[in-house]
Short mmCIF file of C-alpha atoms in Angstrom, two decimals:
data_model
loop_
_atom_site.label_atom_id
_atom_site.label_comp_id
_atom_site.label_asym_id
_atom_site.label_seq_id
_atom_site.Cartn_x
_atom_site.Cartn_y
_atom_site.Cartn_z
CA GLN A 1 -22.38 -47.42 44.29
CA ARG A 2 -21.85 -43.58 45.77
CA ALA A 3 -17.93 -43.91 44.70
CA GLN A 4 -19.58 -44.82 40.83
CA LEU A 5 -22.08 -41.94 41.24
CA THR A 6 -19.57 -39.50 42.19
CA SER A 7 -16.64 -41.22 39.48
CA GLU A 8 -19.61 -40.90 36.85
CA GLY A 9 -19.81 -37.16 37.85
CA VAL A 10 -16.20 -36.56 37.65
CA LYS A 11 -15.87 -37.75 34.46
CA ILE A 12 -19.47 -35.76 33.23
CA SER A 13 -17.86 -32.87 34.08
CA LEU A 14 -14.29 -32.94 32.98
CA LYS A 15 -16.13 -34.12 29.64
CA ASN A 16 -18.31 -31.32 29.74
CA GLU A 17 -15.46 -29.08 30.23
CA SER A 18 -13.03 -30.58 27.97
CA GLU A 19 -16.23 -29.52 25.39
CA GLY A 20 -16.40 -25.82 26.31
CA THR A 21 -12.91 -25.25 25.54
CA LEU A 22 -12.48 -27.00 22.74
CA ILE A 23 -15.70 -24.80 21.26
CA LYS A 24 -14.00 -21.70 22.98
CA ILE A 25 -10.50 -22.43 20.71
CA LYS A 26 -12.96 -22.97 17.77
CA ASN A 27 -14.52 -20.09 18.45
CA GLU A 28 -10.96 -17.84 18.98
CA ALA A 29 -9.90 -19.54 15.72
CA GLU A 30 -12.87 -18.72 13.58
CA ALA A 31 -12.92 -14.75 15.01
CA SER A 32 -8.70 -14.33 14.36
CA LYS A 33 -9.53 -15.79 10.61
CA GLN A 34 -12.35 -13.45 10.24
CA LYS A 35 -10.32 -10.59 11.24
CA ILE A 36 -7.44 -11.49 9.06
CA LEU A 37 -10.21 -11.80 6.02
CA LEU A 38 -11.69 -8.30 6.90
CA GLU A 39 -8.23 -6.75 6.89
CA ALA A 40 -7.26 -8.39 4.05
CA GLN A 41 -10.67 -7.39 2.23
CA GLY A 42 -10.06 -3.55 3.66
CA GLN A 43 -6.69 -3.02 2.13
CA ALA A 44 -7.43 -4.63 -0.94
CA GLU A 45 -10.44 -2.15 -1.40
CA ALA A 46 -7.83 0.27 -0.60
CA ILE A 47 -5.71 -0.53 -3.32
CA ARG A 48 -8.83 -0.78 -5.46
CA LEU A 49 -9.54 2.95 -4.88
CA THR A 50 -6.05 4.61 -4.94
CA ALA A 51 -5.45 2.64 -7.90
CA ALA A 52 -8.81 3.90 -9.36
CA ALA A 53 -7.77 7.50 -8.26
CA GLN A 54 -4.53 7.47 -9.54
CA ALA A 55 -6.28 6.36 -12.71
CA GLU A 56 -8.39 9.37 -12.50
CA ALA A 57 -5.48 11.82 -11.89
CA LEU A 58 -3.59 10.77 -14.71
CA GLU A 59 -6.47 10.65 -17.05
CA MET A 60 -7.13 13.97 -16.60
CA ILE A 61 -2.92 15.02 -15.99
CA ALA A 62 -3.35 13.75 -19.73
CA ASN A 63 -6.25 15.74 -20.92
CA GLN A 64 -4.89 19.40 -19.56
CA ILE A 65 -1.87 18.18 -21.30
CA ASN A 66 -3.82 17.95 -24.84
CA LYS A 67 -5.40 21.88 -24.08
CA GLU A 68 -3.49 24.60 -25.34
CA GLY A 69 -0.90 25.78 -23.25
CA GLY A 70 -0.62 22.10 -21.31
CA ASN A 71 2.85 21.21 -22.31
CA GLU A 72 4.29 24.60 -21.07
CA ALA A 73 2.58 23.72 -18.05
CA ALA A 74 3.53 20.11 -17.73
CA ARG A 75 7.24 21.60 -18.31
CA LEU A 76 6.73 23.86 -15.53
CA ALA A 77 5.89 21.69 -13.07
CA LEU A 78 8.48 19.18 -13.85
CA ALA A 79 10.92 22.12 -13.83
CA ARG A 80 9.62 22.46 -10.34
CA GLU A 81 10.03 18.86 -9.22
CA TYR A 82 13.93 18.92 -11.15
CA VAL A 83 14.43 21.50 -8.19
CA SER A 84 12.49 20.54 -5.15
CA MET A 85 14.46 17.20 -6.13
CA TYR A 86 17.90 18.88 -5.60
CA GLY A 87 16.66 20.50 -2.67
CA GLU A 88 15.89 17.33 -1.06
CA MET A 89 18.95 15.67 -2.06
CA GLY A 90 20.96 18.70 -1.18
CA ALA A 91 19.30 18.61 2.67
CA LYS A 92 20.54 14.96 2.59
CA SER A 93 24.18 14.71 1.46
CA ASN A 94 27.06 16.61 0.81
CA THR A 95 27.14 15.42 -2.80
CA ILE A 96 25.19 16.50 -5.37
CA MET A 97 25.53 15.13 -8.59
CA PHE A 98 24.15 18.44 -11.63
CA ASN A 99 23.27 17.99 -15.04
CA ASP A 100 25.96 19.63 -16.81
CA ARG A 101 22.83 22.14 -17.92
CA PRO A 102 21.04 22.14 -14.99
CA ALA A 103 19.26 26.05 -15.97
CA ASP A 104 18.42 23.92 -19.41
CA VAL A 105 14.68 22.49 -19.43
CA ASN A 106 14.94 21.22 -22.74
CA ALA A 107 18.04 19.01 -21.54
CA LEU A 108 15.76 18.46 -17.92
CA LEU A 109 12.99 16.91 -20.31
CA SER A 110 15.16 15.04 -23.02
CA GLN A 111 17.01 13.09 -19.64
CA ALA A 112 12.91 12.47 -18.01
CA VAL A 113 12.40 10.88 -20.95
CA VAL A 114 15.28 8.58 -21.32
CA ALA A 115 14.94 7.60 -17.74
CA MET A 116 11.17 6.54 -17.75
CA LYS A 117 11.90 4.75 -21.52
CA THR A 118 14.65 3.37 -19.54
CA ALA A 119 11.81 2.45 -16.32
CA GLY A 120 9.29 1.01 -19.54
CA GLY A 121 12.14 -1.08 -20.85
CA GLN A 122 13.46 -2.81 -18.01
#
């Protein structure tokens, strides 16, 4: 009878240990799932905030362009970006392709419009 009681005790102990391990695994899996879910929600919120900020910035730019002198300011900003872009290209490569009229801002703007139309059509 003593052997039987010892056997039952071992059996109960193993069962309790097994159930404890199962609970631990389930808890760890749930924690991992919650972590992934919260990270995804955080990333989604960051994307929403970035999109809202970009939309607000674009709206502000559009409003400023429509004001007196806005077009000229936009052209100047675009020309600065153009010069900066060529500077970066020159720093990274020993070959640079220039427009046939690099100082002609109107040609630059025409190229930009064509590029935007091409990108928008794709």
